[in-house]
mmCIF file of C-alpha atoms in Angstrom:
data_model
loop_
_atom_site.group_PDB
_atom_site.id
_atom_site.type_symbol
_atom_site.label_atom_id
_atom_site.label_comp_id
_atom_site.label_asym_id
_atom_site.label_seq_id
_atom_site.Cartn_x
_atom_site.Cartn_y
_atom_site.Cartn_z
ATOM 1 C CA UNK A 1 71.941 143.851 190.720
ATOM 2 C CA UNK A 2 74.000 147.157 191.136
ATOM 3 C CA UNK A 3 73.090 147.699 194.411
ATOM 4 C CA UNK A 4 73.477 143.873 195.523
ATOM 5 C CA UNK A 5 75.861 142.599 193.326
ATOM 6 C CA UNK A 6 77.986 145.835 192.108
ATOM 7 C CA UNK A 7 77.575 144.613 188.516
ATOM 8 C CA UNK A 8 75.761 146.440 185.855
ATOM 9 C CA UNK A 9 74.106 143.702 183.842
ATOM 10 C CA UNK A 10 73.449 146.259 180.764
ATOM 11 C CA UNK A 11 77.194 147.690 180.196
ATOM 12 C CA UNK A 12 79.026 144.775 182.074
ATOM 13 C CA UNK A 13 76.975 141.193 180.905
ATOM 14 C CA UNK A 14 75.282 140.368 177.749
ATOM 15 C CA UNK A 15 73.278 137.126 179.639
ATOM 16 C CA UNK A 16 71.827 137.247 182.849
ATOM 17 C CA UNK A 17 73.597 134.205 183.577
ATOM 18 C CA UNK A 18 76.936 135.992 182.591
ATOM 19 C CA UNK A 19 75.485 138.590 185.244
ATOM 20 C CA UNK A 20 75.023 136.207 187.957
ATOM 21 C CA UNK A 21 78.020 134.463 187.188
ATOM 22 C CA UNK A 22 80.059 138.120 187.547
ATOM 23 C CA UNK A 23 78.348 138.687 191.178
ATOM 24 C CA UNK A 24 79.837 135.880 191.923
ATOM 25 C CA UNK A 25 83.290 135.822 190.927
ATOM 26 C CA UNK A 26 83.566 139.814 192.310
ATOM 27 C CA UNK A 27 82.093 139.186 195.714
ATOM 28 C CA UNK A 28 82.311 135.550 196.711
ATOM 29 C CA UNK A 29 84.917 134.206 194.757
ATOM 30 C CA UNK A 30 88.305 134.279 196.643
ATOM 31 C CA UNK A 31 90.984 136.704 194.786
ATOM 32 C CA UNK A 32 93.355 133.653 193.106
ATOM 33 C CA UNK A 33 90.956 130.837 193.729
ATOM 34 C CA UNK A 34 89.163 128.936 190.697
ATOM 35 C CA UNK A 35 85.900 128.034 190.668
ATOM 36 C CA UNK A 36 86.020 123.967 190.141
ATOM 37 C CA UNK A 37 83.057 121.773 188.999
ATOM 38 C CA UNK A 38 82.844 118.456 191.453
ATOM 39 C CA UNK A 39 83.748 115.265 190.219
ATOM 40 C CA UNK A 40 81.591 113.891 188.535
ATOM 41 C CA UNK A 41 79.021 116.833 188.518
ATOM 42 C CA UNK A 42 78.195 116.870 184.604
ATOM 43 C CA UNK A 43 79.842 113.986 182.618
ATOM 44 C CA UNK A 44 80.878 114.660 179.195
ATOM 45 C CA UNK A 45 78.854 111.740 177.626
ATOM 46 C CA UNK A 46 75.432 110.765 179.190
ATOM 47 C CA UNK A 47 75.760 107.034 180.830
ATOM 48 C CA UNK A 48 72.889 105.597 182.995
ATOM 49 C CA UNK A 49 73.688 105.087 186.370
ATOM 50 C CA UNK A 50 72.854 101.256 186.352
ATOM 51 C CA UNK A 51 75.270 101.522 183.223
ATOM 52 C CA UNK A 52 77.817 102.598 185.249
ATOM 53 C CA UNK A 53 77.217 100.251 187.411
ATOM 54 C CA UNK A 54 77.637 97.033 185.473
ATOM 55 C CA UNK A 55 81.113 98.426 183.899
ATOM 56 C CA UNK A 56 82.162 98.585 187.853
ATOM 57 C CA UNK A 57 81.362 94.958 188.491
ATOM 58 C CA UNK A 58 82.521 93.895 184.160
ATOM 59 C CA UNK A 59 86.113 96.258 185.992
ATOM 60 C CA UNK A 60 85.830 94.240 189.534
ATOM 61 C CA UNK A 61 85.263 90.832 188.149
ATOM 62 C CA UNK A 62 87.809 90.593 185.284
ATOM 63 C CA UNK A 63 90.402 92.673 187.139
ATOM 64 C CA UNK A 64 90.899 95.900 184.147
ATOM 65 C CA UNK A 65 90.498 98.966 183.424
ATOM 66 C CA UNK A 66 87.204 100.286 181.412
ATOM 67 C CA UNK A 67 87.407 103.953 180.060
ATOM 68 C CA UNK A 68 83.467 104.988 179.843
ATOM 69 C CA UNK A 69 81.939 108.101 180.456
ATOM 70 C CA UNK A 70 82.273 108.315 184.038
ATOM 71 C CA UNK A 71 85.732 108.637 183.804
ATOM 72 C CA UNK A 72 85.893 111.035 180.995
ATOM 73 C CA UNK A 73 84.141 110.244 177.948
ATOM 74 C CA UNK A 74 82.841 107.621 176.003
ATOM 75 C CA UNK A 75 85.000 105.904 173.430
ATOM 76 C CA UNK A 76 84.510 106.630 169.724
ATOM 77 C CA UNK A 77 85.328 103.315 167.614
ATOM 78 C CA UNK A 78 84.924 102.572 164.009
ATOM 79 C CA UNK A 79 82.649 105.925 164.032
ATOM 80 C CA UNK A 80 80.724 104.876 167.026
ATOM 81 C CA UNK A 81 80.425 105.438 170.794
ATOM 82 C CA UNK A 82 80.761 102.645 172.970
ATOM 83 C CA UNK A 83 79.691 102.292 176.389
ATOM 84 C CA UNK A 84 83.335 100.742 177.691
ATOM 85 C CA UNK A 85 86.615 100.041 176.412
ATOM 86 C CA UNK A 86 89.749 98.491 177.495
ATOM 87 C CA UNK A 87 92.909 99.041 175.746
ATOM 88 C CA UNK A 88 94.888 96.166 177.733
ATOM 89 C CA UNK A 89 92.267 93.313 176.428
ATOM 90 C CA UNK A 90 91.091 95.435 173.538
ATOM 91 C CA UNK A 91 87.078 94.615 174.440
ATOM 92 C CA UNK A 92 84.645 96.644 174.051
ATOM 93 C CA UNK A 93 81.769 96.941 176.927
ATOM 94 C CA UNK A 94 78.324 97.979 176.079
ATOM 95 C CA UNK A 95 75.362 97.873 178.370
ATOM 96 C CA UNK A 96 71.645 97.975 176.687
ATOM 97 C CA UNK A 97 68.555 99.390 178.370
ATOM 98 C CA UNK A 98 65.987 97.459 178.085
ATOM 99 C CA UNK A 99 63.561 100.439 176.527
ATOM 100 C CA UNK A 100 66.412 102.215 174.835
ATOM 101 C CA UNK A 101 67.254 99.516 172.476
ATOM 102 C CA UNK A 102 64.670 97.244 172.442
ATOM 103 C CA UNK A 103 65.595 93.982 174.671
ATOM 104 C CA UNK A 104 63.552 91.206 173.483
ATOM 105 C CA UNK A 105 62.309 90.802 176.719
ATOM 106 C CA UNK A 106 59.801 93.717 175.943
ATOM 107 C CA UNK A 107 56.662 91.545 174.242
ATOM 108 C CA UNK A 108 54.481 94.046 173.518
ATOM 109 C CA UNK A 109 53.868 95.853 170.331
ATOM 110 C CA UNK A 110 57.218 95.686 168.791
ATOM 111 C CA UNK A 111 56.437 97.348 165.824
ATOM 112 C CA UNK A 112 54.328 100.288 167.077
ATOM 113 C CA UNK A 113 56.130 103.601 167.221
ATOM 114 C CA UNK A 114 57.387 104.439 170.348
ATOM 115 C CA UNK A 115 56.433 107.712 172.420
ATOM 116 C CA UNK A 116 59.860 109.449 172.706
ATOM 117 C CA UNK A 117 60.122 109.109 168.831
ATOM 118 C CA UNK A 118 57.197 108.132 166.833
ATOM 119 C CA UNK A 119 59.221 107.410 163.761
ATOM 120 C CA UNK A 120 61.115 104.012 165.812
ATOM 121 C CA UNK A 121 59.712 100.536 167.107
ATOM 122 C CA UNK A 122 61.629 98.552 169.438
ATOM 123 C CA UNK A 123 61.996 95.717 166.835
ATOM 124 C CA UNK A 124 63.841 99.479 164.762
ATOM 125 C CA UNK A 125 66.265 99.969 167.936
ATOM 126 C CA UNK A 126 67.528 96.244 168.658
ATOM 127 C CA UNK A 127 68.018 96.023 165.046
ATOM 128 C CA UNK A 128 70.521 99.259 164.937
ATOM 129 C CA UNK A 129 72.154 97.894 168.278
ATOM 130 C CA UNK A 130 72.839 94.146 166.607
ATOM 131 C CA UNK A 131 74.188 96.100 163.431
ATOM 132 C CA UNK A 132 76.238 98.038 165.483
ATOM 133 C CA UNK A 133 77.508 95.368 167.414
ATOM 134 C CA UNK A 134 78.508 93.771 164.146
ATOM 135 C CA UNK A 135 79.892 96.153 162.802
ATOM 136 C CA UNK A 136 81.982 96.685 166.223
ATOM 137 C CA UNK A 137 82.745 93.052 165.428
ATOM 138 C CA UNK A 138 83.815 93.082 162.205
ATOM 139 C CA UNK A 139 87.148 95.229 163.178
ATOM 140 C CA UNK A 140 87.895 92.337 164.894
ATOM 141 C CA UNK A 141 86.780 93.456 168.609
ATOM 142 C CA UNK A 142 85.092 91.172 171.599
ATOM 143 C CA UNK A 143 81.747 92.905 172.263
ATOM 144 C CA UNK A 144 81.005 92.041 175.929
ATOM 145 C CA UNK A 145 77.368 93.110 176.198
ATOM 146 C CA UNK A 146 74.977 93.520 179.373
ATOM 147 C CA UNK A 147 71.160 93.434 178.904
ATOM 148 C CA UNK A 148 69.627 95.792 181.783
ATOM 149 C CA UNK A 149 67.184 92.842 182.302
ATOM 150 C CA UNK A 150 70.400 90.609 183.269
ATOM 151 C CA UNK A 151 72.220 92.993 184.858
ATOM 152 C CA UNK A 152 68.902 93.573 187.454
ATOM 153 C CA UNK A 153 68.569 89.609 187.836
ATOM 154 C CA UNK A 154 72.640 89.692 189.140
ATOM 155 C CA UNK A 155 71.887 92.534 191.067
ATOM 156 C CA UNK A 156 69.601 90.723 193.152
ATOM 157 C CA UNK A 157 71.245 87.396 193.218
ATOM 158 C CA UNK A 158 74.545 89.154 194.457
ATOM 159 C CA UNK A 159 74.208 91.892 196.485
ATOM 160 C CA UNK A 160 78.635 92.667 196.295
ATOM 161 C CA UNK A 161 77.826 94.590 193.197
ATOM 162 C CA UNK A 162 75.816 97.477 195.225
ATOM 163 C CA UNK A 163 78.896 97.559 197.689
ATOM 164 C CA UNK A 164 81.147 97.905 194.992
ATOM 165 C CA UNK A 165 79.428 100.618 193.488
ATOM 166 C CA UNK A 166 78.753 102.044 196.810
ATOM 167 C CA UNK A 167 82.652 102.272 197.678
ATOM 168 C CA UNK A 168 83.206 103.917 194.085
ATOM 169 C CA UNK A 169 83.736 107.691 193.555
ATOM 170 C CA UNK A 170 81.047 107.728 191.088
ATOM 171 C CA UNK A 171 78.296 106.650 193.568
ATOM 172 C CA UNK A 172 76.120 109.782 194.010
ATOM 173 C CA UNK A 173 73.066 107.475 195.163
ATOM 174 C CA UNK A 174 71.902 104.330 194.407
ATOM 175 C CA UNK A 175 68.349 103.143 193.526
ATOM 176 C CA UNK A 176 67.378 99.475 193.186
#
């Protein structure tokens, strides 16, 4: 690294990330320049990409704007995070996977503990989504919900909503 990279990682870093992150502000970095992130290369709230997706086409089809993580961060209302919100209709978008909070769809073994966290069932995860959505409710908010399930189904009946995620900036790929 001293010989390479002109940087001392014992009396100059205290990481070796902090190192390699030195080398390359001193010898590739332009003198002035920042070093910028792309859009949309870490999001500040984790959001599926089929997520995403559906608030496009809920955006496309009812003609607003939905603040979700994508385009920022995810909204925190009545002490929870929502998927999508829009401050002109005051609606609140949330999009369930299937898995994730327990569609009914999913027959089998609703009650035995799941894999990623033996101390849940999927009957335990759609029950915390209804409460939330409830709750959510109960402040007087619409809840507009998408099932993953349903949103698949209109994926295949229409195929606009691929081109309309396609001409998005948020379209890194797109897997069907």
């Amino acid at each position: 690294m001293v010989d390479e990279g002109s940087i001392c990682p014992f009396t100059e870093s205290s990481t070796l990330p902090s190192a390699c992150n030195k080398i390359f502000r001193r010898n590739f970095l332009k003198e002035g320049m920042i070093g910028i992130i792309p859009k949309h290369y870490r999001w500040r709230d984790n959001q599926s990409q089929i997520g995403i997706q559906s608030l496009l086409w809920e955006e496309n089809c009812r003609s607003i704007n939905i603040h979700h993580a994508a385009k920022g961060r995810e909204n925190v209302i009545a002490g929870a995070k929502v998927d999508g919100f829009c401050n002109e209709t005051n609606q609140i978008f949330e999009f369930h996977g299937c898995i994730w909070h327990g569609c009914k769809c999913l027959k089998y073994q609703r009650d035995a503990p799941l894999h990623d966290n033996p101390s849940e069932t999927l009957n335990i995860r759609h029950e915390a989504i209804v409460a939330k959505l409830n709750r959510l409710r109960g402040f007087g908010f619409e809840v507009v919900e998408m099932w993953e399930c349903d949103f698949r189904r209109h994926i295949k009946e229409n195929r606009e909503i691929i081109i309309i995620y396609k001409k998005s900036s948020y379209s890194t790929k797109f897997t069907s």
